[in-house]
Amino acid sequence: MQIDEEQFKKFILKSGLITREDFDAAVKKAETKKQKLGNFLLSEGKISETDLKQTEAFVLGIPFINLVKEKIDFAVLSLIPEPIARNYNIVAYKKTAEGLEVAMLDVDDLPVIDFIKKRSGLKILPRLTDAASIRSVLVQYRKTLQAEFQNIIQKESSNISDSISKAGGKSDEKSEAELQKMAEDLPVVKIVDSLIVHAILQNASDIHIEPGEHDLTIRYRIDGILHDAMVLDKNAGAGITARIKVLANLKLDEKRLPQDGRFKKEQDGEKISFRVSTLPTFFGEKTVMRILKENAHGFSLETLGFHGEALERIHASLKQKTGMVLATGPTGSGKTTTLYTMLDILNKPEVNISTVEDPIEYQMPRVNQTQVKPEIGLTFANGLRSLLRQDPDIIMVGEIRDGETAGLAVNASLTGHLVLSTIHTNSAAGAIPRMIDMGVEPFLITATVKTIIAQRLVRRLVANKEKYFLSDVEIKNLAKLVDLDRMLELLKNEKVVDPKATWDKIPFYKAVKINEFEDGYSNRIGMHEVLEVSPTIKEMIIKGSSQDDVETQAKKEGMMTMLEDGVFQAVLGVTSIEEVFRVVSE
């Protein structure tokens, strides 16, 4: 069902949506850019997406459907799986004797129509819709699943309570055999499976299971922020913890000491690893599961948020044959993803790459990855010592935690290897005193460390965001935290704003809450600072200059600080200024 461009032009002109003058100018520009007229008018803001889709539907002779306020029967909705609906912008909304009516953004997508026809066994009747309709229907998948999981979990947790009260025992005084039996009970298995499936669907990074005095709270960390998922009967805690311990191969009857373990699961063809940590608290064992998607790939330094001078510095450091590149930041700031992305750039047939990690978060082809196992003596230091006998060109050490690992990493880079690693500090300049504190001599730092990357993750604004301009008071407040003249110069150098722009004319954006994304944010992007260890900075390290002095010099040499990079992302409209300050102040 191809749209006839000439017919479309006639209809758009007759519709009165744009003036003749705008129409003629748009036709010329669209032809110059080799774009379809409809797409050009939409990108220029001359017509809305709804107007465009309604006109296309009229030209094609098929109905246009608005589903923004429609409640769809879950039996019909689930005929198209959520991943297909989300990836191909197609939803099923009505089943009749004639066939299955589906709303989509591109009725020309024949392969997906054919797939749904084979899957459902029904005749497919395509209808055009707009992105707002698709978004509102996608929310219904999550809400229906949430209600479904809530019902299963509440029902099953009451079953657990009943079985405990019949047994006449207290949930926290059970033997290993009783805990093993509880872990294998169908209600417990259903609850844990539901919690995991629901967390994956919500794109959560962690599941927190926290016992309180009277109940058990389940929380999910989504885009770096914890959200309450549900509250269960406290009696469900022992069974849920036992089930997770069985999956992670932990000791069931050990409740006095913390334990760590891991397990794997496959869902919708995606391999997912879980890191499990249990911790004794006053009201029982708290359990946290970190969710790691093994097949996560397709990252590039640009998609992670690197740009301009910082991007050039990283590429230059990756061309070196020796030396160290360090990624710093707190837990959950995306350091490991940055390292893997750099490894992916370096991963060529002519080099041997070896890693020692805890845990192996993503599996990479042609990279020799070793998992640390401290219980049998395979620590970062011992693993790194063994790696050096394996003739590697490039080494990645998951984390420099102690003086022994730091010393070995420095020696490895001195003896002809490129070493990538992470270290826990708050800023790029802070990595230098941290290494000295671990016992690495300053002259060795200057001889080995080439580049230090510090980073944090900020939430991305969804497309439905509100534009605004800073007031005089807001500009004054911003000036207390950022050097506005320097910031404006940085923005102009990267051609993000007009050369004559002033702060009162630069747009910023606010989050707008919508059904699908209750906070107005979805996914995250990094804000970074990339410190290059230049000859001047080397001299400062040898002299023992302070961290602040090193940072001041790095700024003079063109380093954009993390806060400045956050403001840069806010000006681009990727995130909001409030989100930047929330993350930097943490």
Coordinates of C-alpha atoms in Angstrom, one line a residue:
M1 CA 0.0 0.0 0.0
Q2 CA 2.3 2.7 -1.2
I3 CA 1.2 6.3 -0.8
D4 CA 1.0 8.1 -4.1
E5 CA 3.0 11.3 -3.5
E6 CA 1.1 13.4 -6.1
Q7 CA -2.3 12.4 -4.5
F8 CA -0.9 13.2 -1.1
K9 CA 0.1 16.7 -2.2
K10 CA -3.4 17.4 -3.6
F11 CA -5.1 16.2 -0.3
I12 CA -2.7 18.2 1.9
L13 CA -3.3 21.4 -0.1
K14 CA -7.1 20.8 -0.1
S15 CA -7.1 20.1 3.7
G16 CA -6.2 23.7 4.5
L17 CA -3.6 22.5 7.1
I18 CA -1.0 24.8 5.5
T19 CA -1.1 27.9 3.3
R20 CA -0.3 27.7 -0.4
E21 CA 2.9 29.7 0.2
D22 CA 4.1 27.3 2.8
F23 CA 3.1 24.4 0.6
D24 CA 5.1 25.6 -2.4
A25 CA 8.2 26.3 -0.3
A26 CA 7.9 22.9 1.4
V27 CA 7.6 21.1 -1.9
K28 CA 10.8 22.7 -3.2
K29 CA 12.8 22.0 0.0
A30 CA 11.6 18.4 0.2
E31 CA 12.6 17.8 -3.4
T32 CA 16.1 19.3 -2.7
K33 CA 16.5 17.1 0.4
K34 CA 15.0 14.1 -1.4
Q35 CA 12.5 13.7 1.3
K36 CA 8.8 12.8 1.2
L37 CA 6.7 16.0 1.6
G38 CA 4.8 14.6 4.6
N39 CA 8.0 13.8 6.5
F40 CA 9.4 17.2 5.7
L41 CA 6.3 19.1 6.9
L42 CA 6.3 17.1 10.1
S43 CA 10.0 17.7 10.8
E44 CA 9.5 21.5 10.2
G45 CA 6.5 21.5 12.6
K46 CA 4.1 22.7 9.8
I47 CA 1.7 19.8 10.6
S48 CA 1.2 17.5 13.5
E49 CA 1.8 13.7 13.3
T50 CA -2.0 13.1 13.7
D51 CA -2.7 15.3 10.8
L52 CA -0.1 13.6 8.7
K53 CA -1.4 10.1 9.5
Q54 CA -5.0 11.1 8.9
T55 CA -4.1 12.5 5.5
E56 CA -2.1 9.3 4.6
A57 CA -5.0 7.1 5.7
F58 CA -7.4 9.2 3.5
V59 CA -5.0 8.8 0.5
L60 CA -4.7 5.1 1.0
G61 CA -8.5 4.7 1.6
I62 CA -8.1 3.0 5.0
P63 CA -9.5 4.1 8.4
F64 CA -7.4 6.2 10.8
I65 CA -7.8 5.0 14.4
N66 CA -7.2 7.0 17.6
L67 CA -6.6 4.7 20.6
V68 CA -5.5 7.2 23.1
K69 CA -8.4 6.7 25.5
E70 CA -9.4 3.1 24.4
K71 CA -9.3 0.2 26.9
I72 CA -8.3 -2.9 25.0
D73 CA -9.2 -6.5 26.0
F74 CA -6.0 -8.2 27.1
A75 CA -7.0 -11.4 25.2
V76 CA -6.9 -9.3 21.9
L77 CA -3.9 -7.1 23.0
S78 CA -1.8 -10.2 23.8
L79 CA -2.2 -11.7 20.2
I80 CA 0.8 -9.5 19.4
P81 CA 3.6 -10.0 21.9
E82 CA 4.8 -6.8 23.6
P83 CA 8.4 -6.9 22.2
I84 CA 6.9 -7.1 18.6
A85 CA 4.4 -4.3 19.4
R86 CA 7.1 -2.1 20.8
N87 CA 9.7 -2.7 18.1
Y88 CA 7.4 -2.5 15.1
N89 CA 4.8 0.0 16.4
I90 CA 1.9 -2.3 15.8
V91 CA -0.9 -3.2 18.2
A92 CA -4.0 -5.4 18.0
Y93 CA -7.1 -3.6 19.2
K94 CA -10.3 -5.4 17.9
K95 CA -11.2 -8.9 16.9
T96 CA -14.3 -9.4 14.6
A97 CA -15.7 -12.1 12.4
E98 CA -13.8 -10.4 9.5
G99 CA -10.4 -10.7 11.1
L100 CA -8.0 -8.9 13.5
E101 CA -7.9 -5.1 13.3
V102 CA -4.3 -3.9 14.0
A103 CA -3.2 -0.2 14.3
M104 CA 0.2 0.6 13.0
L105 CA 2.4 3.6 12.0
D106 CA 3.6 2.0 8.7
V107 CA 0.9 -0.1 6.9
D108 CA 3.6 -0.9 4.3
D109 CA 5.4 -3.2 6.8
L110 CA 4.3 -6.5 5.1
P111 CA 6.8 -8.9 6.8
V112 CA 5.4 -8.0 10.3
I113 CA 1.8 -8.2 9.1
D114 CA 2.6 -11.7 7.6
F115 CA 4.2 -12.7 10.9
I116 CA 1.1 -11.7 13.0
K117 CA -1.2 -13.4 10.4
K118 CA 0.7 -16.7 10.8
R119 CA 0.9 -16.4 14.6
S120 CA -2.8 -15.6 15.2
G121 CA -4.2 -17.6 12.3
L122 CA -6.5 -14.6 11.5
K123 CA -7.0 -12.3 8.6
I124 CA -5.1 -9.0 9.4
L125 CA -6.9 -5.7 8.7
P126 CA -4.3 -2.9 8.9
R127 CA -5.4 0.6 10.2
L128 CA -3.2 3.7 10.4
T129 CA -2.7 5.4 13.8
D130 CA -0.2 7.9 15.4
A131 CA 2.6 7.5 17.9
A132 CA 0.5 8.8 20.8
S133 CA -2.0 6.0 20.3
I134 CA 0.7 3.3 20.1
R135 CA 2.3 4.7 23.3
S136 CA -1.1 4.6 25.2
V137 CA -1.7 1.0 24.2
L138 CA 1.9 -0.1 25.1
V139 CA 1.2 1.2 28.7
Q140 CA -1.8 -1.2 28.8
Y141 CA 0.6 -4.2 28.4
R142 CA 2.5 -3.2 31.5
K143 CA -0.6 -2.3 33.6
T144 CA -2.4 -5.5 32.7
L145 CA 0.7 -7.6 33.4
Q146 CA 1.2 -5.7 36.7
A147 CA -2.3 -6.4 37.8
E148 CA -1.9 -10.0 36.7
F149 CA 1.4 -10.4 38.7
Q150 CA 0.0 -8.5 41.6
N151 CA -3.0 -11.0 41.7
I152 CA -0.7 -14.1 41.4
I153 CA 1.7 -12.8 44.1
Q154 CA -1.0 -11.6 46.6
K155 CA -2.9 -14.9 46.2
E156 CA 0.2 -17.1 46.5
S157 CA 1.7 -15.1 49.4
S158 CA -1.6 -15.7 51.3
N159 CA -1.3 -19.5 50.4
I160 CA 2.2 -19.4 52.0
S161 CA 0.8 -17.7 55.1
D162 CA -2.0 -20.4 55.4
S163 CA 0.6 -23.2 55.1
I164 CA 2.8 -21.6 57.8
S165 CA -0.1 -21.1 60.2
K166 CA -1.3 -24.7 59.6
A167 CA 2.2 -26.0 60.3
G168 CA 2.1 -23.9 63.5
G169 CA 5.7 -22.8 63.1
K170 CA 7.4 -19.4 62.8
S171 CA 8.8 -18.6 59.3
D172 CA 12.2 -17.6 60.7
E173 CA 12.8 -20.8 62.7
K174 CA 13.0 -23.5 60.0
S175 CA 15.5 -26.2 59.4
E176 CA 17.4 -26.6 56.1
A177 CA 15.1 -29.5 55.1
E178 CA 12.0 -27.3 55.7
L179 CA 13.5 -24.4 53.9
Q180 CA 14.3 -26.7 50.9
K181 CA 10.7 -27.9 50.9
M182 CA 9.4 -24.2 51.0
A183 CA 11.7 -23.2 48.2
E184 CA 10.2 -26.0 46.0
D185 CA 6.6 -25.2 46.9
L186 CA 4.6 -24.0 43.8
P187 CA 3.4 -20.7 45.4
V188 CA 7.0 -19.6 46.2
V189 CA 8.3 -20.7 42.7
K190 CA 5.4 -18.7 41.1
I191 CA 6.1 -15.6 43.2
V192 CA 9.8 -15.5 42.4
D193 CA 9.3 -16.2 38.7
S194 CA 6.7 -13.4 38.6
L195 CA 8.9 -10.9 40.4
I196 CA 11.8 -11.7 37.9
V197 CA 9.6 -11.5 34.8
H198 CA 8.0 -8.3 35.9
A199 CA 11.4 -6.7 36.7
I200 CA 12.7 -7.6 33.3
L201 CA 9.6 -6.2 31.5
Q202 CA 10.0 -2.9 33.4
N203 CA 13.7 -2.8 32.5
A204 CA 14.8 -2.8 36.2
S205 CA 18.5 -3.1 37.1
D206 CA 17.9 -4.4 40.6
I207 CA 15.3 -6.2 42.7
H208 CA 15.3 -5.4 46.5
I209 CA 13.4 -7.8 48.8
E210 CA 13.3 -6.1 52.2
P211 CA 11.8 -7.6 55.4
G212 CA 10.1 -5.2 57.8
E213 CA 8.5 -5.6 61.2
H214 CA 5.0 -6.4 59.7
D215 CA 5.5 -6.9 56.0
L216 CA 7.8 -7.7 53.1
T217 CA 8.6 -4.8 50.7
I218 CA 9.6 -5.5 47.0
R219 CA 11.3 -2.6 45.2
Y220 CA 12.7 -2.3 41.7
R221 CA 15.5 0.1 40.7
I222 CA 14.5 1.6 37.3
D223 CA 16.8 4.1 35.6
G224 CA 18.7 4.5 38.8
I225 CA 15.8 5.2 41.1
L226 CA 14.0 2.8 43.5
H227 CA 10.3 2.3 43.1
D228 CA 8.0 0.3 45.4
A229 CA 6.7 -2.7 43.3
M230 CA 4.5 -4.4 46.0
V231 CA 4.1 -5.2 49.7
L232 CA 3.6 -8.8 50.7
D233 CA 2.8 -10.6 53.9
K234 CA 6.0 -10.9 56.1
N235 CA 5.6 -14.7 56.2
A236 CA 6.3 -14.9 52.5
G237 CA 9.9 -13.7 53.1
A238 CA 11.5 -17.0 54.3
G239 CA 10.2 -18.9 51.3
I240 CA 11.1 -16.3 48.7
T241 CA 14.6 -15.9 50.2
A242 CA 15.0 -19.8 50.3
R243 CA 13.9 -20.0 46.6
I244 CA 16.4 -17.4 45.5
K245 CA 19.2 -19.1 47.6
V246 CA 18.4 -22.4 45.8
L247 CA 18.7 -20.7 42.4
A248 CA 22.0 -19.0 43.3
N249 CA 23.4 -22.1 45.0
L250 CA 23.7 -20.5 48.5
K251 CA 23.5 -22.1 51.9
L252 CA 19.9 -22.3 52.9
D253 CA 20.4 -22.5 56.7
E254 CA 23.1 -19.7 56.9
K255 CA 21.2 -16.6 58.0
R256 CA 23.8 -14.9 60.2
L257 CA 26.4 -14.1 57.5
P258 CA 26.0 -12.2 54.2
Q259 CA 26.2 -14.5 51.1
D260 CA 26.8 -13.8 47.4
G261 CA 25.9 -16.0 44.4
R262 CA 24.6 -15.9 40.8
F263 CA 22.4 -17.7 38.4
K264 CA 21.2 -17.4 34.8
K265 CA 17.8 -17.3 33.1
E266 CA 16.6 -17.1 29.5
Q267 CA 13.5 -15.0 28.6
D268 CA 12.2 -14.2 25.1
G269 CA 15.4 -15.5 23.7
E270 CA 17.5 -13.1 25.8
K271 CA 20.1 -14.5 28.2
I272 CA 20.0 -12.7 31.6
S273 CA 22.4 -13.1 34.6
F274 CA 21.4 -12.4 38.2
R275 CA 23.9 -11.5 40.9
V276 CA 22.4 -12.3 44.3
S277 CA 23.4 -10.8 47.6
T278 CA 21.9 -11.6 51.0
L279 CA 22.4 -9.5 54.2
P280 CA 21.2 -10.2 57.7
T281 CA 19.0 -7.3 59.0
F282 CA 17.1 -6.8 62.3
F283 CA 13.8 -8.2 60.8
G284 CA 15.4 -11.0 58.7
E285 CA 17.5 -11.4 55.6
K286 CA 17.4 -8.7 52.9
T287 CA 18.0 -10.0 49.4
V288 CA 19.1 -7.9 46.4
M289 CA 19.3 -9.3 42.8
R290 CA 21.3 -7.3 40.2
I291 CA 19.9 -8.0 36.6
L292 CA 22.5 -8.1 33.8
K293 CA 21.5 -8.7 30.2
E294 CA 24.3 -10.7 28.6
N295 CA 23.3 -10.0 25.0
A296 CA 23.4 -6.2 25.5
H297 CA 25.5 -4.8 22.7
G298 CA 25.4 -2.2 19.9
F299 CA 26.9 0.5 22.2
S300 CA 29.3 3.1 20.8
L301 CA 31.1 5.8 22.6
E302 CA 28.8 8.3 20.9
T303 CA 25.6 6.6 22.1
L304 CA 27.0 6.5 25.7
G305 CA 27.2 10.3 25.6
F306 CA 30.8 11.0 24.7
H307 CA 31.4 13.9 22.2
G308 CA 33.8 16.5 21.0
E309 CA 37.3 16.8 22.7
A310 CA 36.5 14.0 25.2
L311 CA 35.7 11.6 22.4
E312 CA 38.9 12.4 20.6
R313 CA 41.0 11.9 23.7
I314 CA 39.5 8.4 24.3
H315 CA 40.1 7.4 20.7
A316 CA 43.7 8.7 20.9
S317 CA 44.4 6.7 24.1
L318 CA 43.0 3.5 22.5
K319 CA 45.5 3.8 19.7
Q320 CA 48.4 3.5 22.3
K321 CA 50.1 0.1 22.6
T322 CA 50.9 0.6 26.3
G323 CA 49.7 2.5 29.3
M324 CA 46.5 2.6 31.4
V325 CA 43.0 3.9 30.7
L326 CA 40.9 4.2 33.9
A327 CA 37.1 4.6 34.2
T328 CA 36.0 6.0 37.6
G329 CA 32.7 6.6 39.4
P330 CA 30.5 5.1 42.0
T331 CA 28.7 1.7 41.8
G332 CA 26.1 1.7 39.0
S333 CA 27.5 4.7 37.1
G334 CA 28.1 2.7 33.9
K335 CA 31.9 2.3 34.2
T336 CA 31.9 -1.4 33.0
T337 CA 29.7 -0.6 30.0
T338 CA 32.2 2.1 29.0
L339 CA 35.1 -0.4 29.3
Y340 CA 33.3 -3.0 27.3
T341 CA 32.5 -0.4 24.6
M342 CA 36.2 0.4 24.4
L343 CA 37.1 -3.3 24.3
D344 CA 34.7 -3.7 21.4
I345 CA 36.6 -1.0 19.5
L346 CA 39.9 -2.7 20.2
N347 CA 38.6 -6.2 19.5
K348 CA 40.4 -7.1 16.2
P349 CA 41.8 -10.4 15.0
E350 CA 45.4 -9.2 15.3
V351 CA 45.3 -8.6 19.1
N352 CA 44.9 -10.9 22.1
I353 CA 42.5 -9.5 24.7
S354 CA 42.3 -11.0 28.2
T355 CA 40.1 -9.9 31.1
V356 CA 39.8 -10.7 34.8
E357 CA 36.4 -9.7 36.1
D358 CA 33.9 -10.0 38.9
P359 CA 31.4 -10.8 37.5
I360 CA 31.6 -11.2 33.8
E361 CA 28.8 -8.9 32.9
Y362 CA 28.7 -9.2 29.1
Q363 CA 30.2 -12.1 27.0
M364 CA 32.3 -10.9 24.1
P365 CA 33.5 -13.1 21.2
R366 CA 37.3 -13.5 20.8
V367 CA 37.9 -12.1 24.3
N368 CA 39.3 -14.4 27.0
Q369 CA 37.3 -13.6 30.0
T370 CA 38.2 -14.9 33.5
Q371 CA 35.8 -14.9 36.5
V372 CA 37.3 -14.0 39.9
K373 CA 36.7 -16.7 42.6
P374 CA 38.2 -15.5 45.9
E375 CA 37.0 -18.6 47.7
I376 CA 39.5 -20.7 45.8
G377 CA 42.3 -18.1 45.8
L378 CA 41.5 -16.6 42.3
T379 CA 41.6 -12.9 43.2
F380 CA 42.1 -10.0 40.8
A381 CA 45.8 -9.9 41.7
N382 CA 46.3 -13.7 41.1
G383 CA 44.2 -13.6 38.0
L384 CA 46.2 -10.7 36.6
R385 CA 49.5 -12.4 37.5
S386 CA 48.4 -15.5 35.5
L387 CA 47.1 -13.4 32.6
L388 CA 50.6 -11.9 32.0
R389 CA 51.9 -15.4 31.2
Q390 CA 49.1 -15.7 28.5
D391 CA 50.8 -13.3 26.0
P392 CA 48.0 -10.6 26.0
D393 CA 48.2 -7.3 24.1
I394 CA 45.3 -5.8 25.9
I395 CA 44.2 -6.5 29.5
M396 CA 41.0 -5.5 31.2
V397 CA 41.0 -5.6 35.0
G398 CA 37.4 -5.4 36.3
E399 CA 38.3 -3.2 39.3
I400 CA 41.5 -2.0 41.0
R401 CA 40.5 -2.6 44.7
D402 CA 43.9 -2.9 46.5
G403 CA 47.6 -2.1 46.3
E404 CA 48.6 -5.5 45.0
T405 CA 46.2 -5.3 42.0
A406 CA 47.2 -1.6 41.4
G407 CA 50.9 -2.5 41.4
L408 CA 50.4 -5.5 39.0
A409 CA 48.3 -3.3 36.6
V410 CA 51.0 -0.6 36.6
N411 CA 53.7 -3.2 35.9
A412 CA 51.6 -4.8 33.1
S413 CA 51.3 -1.4 31.4
L414 CA 55.1 -0.7 31.9
T415 CA 55.9 -4.1 30.2
G416 CA 54.2 -3.5 26.9
H417 CA 50.4 -3.9 27.6
L418 CA 47.4 -1.6 27.2
V419 CA 45.5 -1.9 30.5
L420 CA 41.9 -0.9 31.0
S421 CA 40.3 -0.8 34.4
T422 CA 37.9 0.8 36.8
I423 CA 38.5 2.5 40.2
H424 CA 36.1 4.0 42.7
T425 CA 36.5 7.8 43.0
N426 CA 34.2 10.7 42.6
S427 CA 36.1 12.6 39.8
A428 CA 38.8 12.0 37.2
A429 CA 41.4 13.9 39.2
G430 CA 40.5 11.9 42.3
A431 CA 41.9 8.7 40.8
I432 CA 45.4 10.0 41.2
P433 CA 45.4 10.4 45.1
R434 CA 43.4 7.1 45.3
M435 CA 46.2 5.3 43.5
I436 CA 48.9 7.0 45.7
D437 CA 46.8 5.9 48.7
M438 CA 47.0 2.3 47.4
G439 CA 50.8 2.5 47.4
V440 CA 51.5 3.3 43.7
E441 CA 54.5 5.7 43.4
P442 CA 53.7 9.1 41.7
F443 CA 56.5 8.6 39.1
L444 CA 54.8 5.2 38.1
I445 CA 51.4 6.9 37.7
T446 CA 52.9 9.5 35.4
A447 CA 54.7 6.8 33.4
T448 CA 51.5 4.6 32.9
V449 CA 48.2 6.4 33.2
K450 CA 47.2 8.0 29.9
T451 CA 43.5 8.9 30.3
I452 CA 41.0 9.0 33.2
I453 CA 37.3 9.0 32.5
A454 CA 34.9 9.9 35.3
Q455 CA 31.1 9.4 34.8
R456 CA 27.6 9.4 36.1
L457 CA 24.3 8.4 34.5
V458 CA 21.4 10.8 34.1
R459 CA 17.9 9.9 33.0
R460 CA 16.8 10.8 29.4
L461 CA 13.8 12.9 28.8
V462 CA 11.1 11.3 26.7
A463 CA 10.1 13.0 23.4
N464 CA 7.0 14.6 25.0
K465 CA 9.0 17.3 26.9
E466 CA 8.3 21.0 27.6
K467 CA 10.6 23.7 26.3
Y468 CA 11.3 26.8 28.5
F469 CA 13.9 29.6 28.9
L470 CA 15.8 30.4 32.1
S471 CA 14.7 33.5 34.1
D472 CA 17.2 36.0 35.4
V473 CA 17.0 34.4 38.9
E474 CA 17.6 30.9 37.4
I475 CA 20.6 32.2 35.4
K476 CA 22.1 33.7 38.6
N477 CA 21.6 30.5 40.5
L478 CA 23.2 28.5 37.7
A479 CA 26.1 30.9 37.7
K480 CA 26.8 29.9 41.3
L481 CA 27.5 26.3 40.2
V482 CA 28.9 26.7 36.7
D483 CA 31.2 29.2 35.0
L484 CA 28.6 30.5 32.5
D485 CA 31.1 32.3 30.3
R486 CA 33.3 29.2 30.0
M487 CA 30.2 27.0 29.5
L488 CA 28.9 29.2 26.7
E489 CA 32.3 29.1 25.0
L490 CA 32.2 25.3 25.1
L491 CA 28.7 25.2 23.6
K492 CA 29.7 27.5 20.8
N493 CA 32.9 25.6 20.1
E494 CA 30.9 22.4 19.6
K495 CA 28.3 24.4 17.5
V496 CA 25.5 23.5 19.8
V497 CA 24.2 27.1 20.1
D498 CA 24.4 30.1 17.8
P499 CA 27.7 32.1 17.9
K500 CA 25.7 35.1 19.2
A501 CA 23.6 33.2 21.7
T502 CA 23.0 34.4 25.3
W503 CA 21.8 32.3 28.2
D504 CA 18.3 33.9 28.2
K505 CA 17.8 32.8 24.6
I506 CA 19.1 29.1 25.0
P507 CA 16.2 26.7 25.4
F508 CA 16.1 24.0 28.2
Y509 CA 13.5 21.3 28.7
K510 CA 11.3 20.0 31.6
A511 CA 10.0 16.5 32.1
V512 CA 6.3 16.0 31.2
K513 CA 4.6 13.0 32.9
I514 CA 2.8 10.7 30.5
N515 CA 1.0 7.4 31.0
E516 CA 3.8 5.2 29.8
F517 CA 6.6 7.0 31.6
E518 CA 5.2 8.4 34.9
D519 CA 8.4 10.5 35.6
G520 CA 8.7 11.8 32.0
Y521 CA 12.1 10.0 31.7
S522 CA 13.1 6.7 30.0
N523 CA 16.6 5.1 29.9
R524 CA 19.8 6.8 30.8
I525 CA 22.9 8.5 29.2
G526 CA 26.3 9.3 30.7
M527 CA 27.8 12.6 31.6
H528 CA 31.5 12.4 31.6
E529 CA 34.8 14.2 32.2
V530 CA 37.9 12.9 30.4
L531 CA 41.3 13.9 31.9
E532 CA 44.3 13.5 29.7
V533 CA 47.6 13.1 31.7
S534 CA 49.5 15.8 29.9
P535 CA 53.2 16.8 30.5
T536 CA 52.1 19.7 32.8
I537 CA 49.8 17.4 34.8
K538 CA 52.6 14.8 35.1
E539 CA 54.8 17.5 36.7
M540 CA 52.0 18.4 39.1
I541 CA 51.6 14.7 40.1
I542 CA 55.4 14.4 40.8
K543 CA 55.3 17.6 42.9
G544 CA 52.3 16.3 44.9
S545 CA 49.8 19.0 43.8
S546 CA 46.3 18.7 45.2
Q547 CA 43.4 17.1 43.3
D548 CA 41.7 20.6 42.9
D549 CA 44.9 22.0 41.3
V550 CA 45.1 19.1 38.9
E551 CA 41.4 19.6 37.9
T552 CA 41.9 23.3 37.4
Q553 CA 44.9 22.6 35.1
A554 CA 42.9 20.0 33.2
K555 CA 40.1 22.5 32.6
K556 CA 42.7 25.0 31.2
E557 CA 43.7 22.2 28.8
G558 CA 40.2 21.8 27.5
M559 CA 38.6 19.2 29.9
M560 CA 34.8 19.6 30.2
T561 CA 33.9 18.7 33.8
M562 CA 31.1 16.3 34.6
L563 CA 28.7 19.1 35.7
E564 CA 29.5 21.1 32.5
D565 CA 28.9 18.0 30.4
G566 CA 25.5 17.6 32.2
V567 CA 24.6 21.2 31.3
F568 CA 25.7 20.4 27.8
Q569 CA 23.3 17.4 27.7
A570 CA 20.5 19.6 29.1
V571 CA 21.0 22.3 26.4
L572 CA 20.8 19.5 23.8
G573 CA 17.5 18.5 25.3
V574 CA 18.7 15.0 26.2
T575 CA 18.0 15.6 29.9
S576 CA 16.8 18.3 32.3
I577 CA 18.9 20.6 34.4
E578 CA 17.1 19.3 37.5
E579 CA 18.2 15.8 36.7
V580 CA 21.8 16.9 36.2
F581 CA 21.9 18.6 39.6
R582 CA 20.2 15.6 41.3
V583 CA 22.9 13.2 40.0
V584 CA 25.9 15.4 40.6
S585 CA 24.8 16.3 44.2
E586 CA 24.5 12.6 45.1

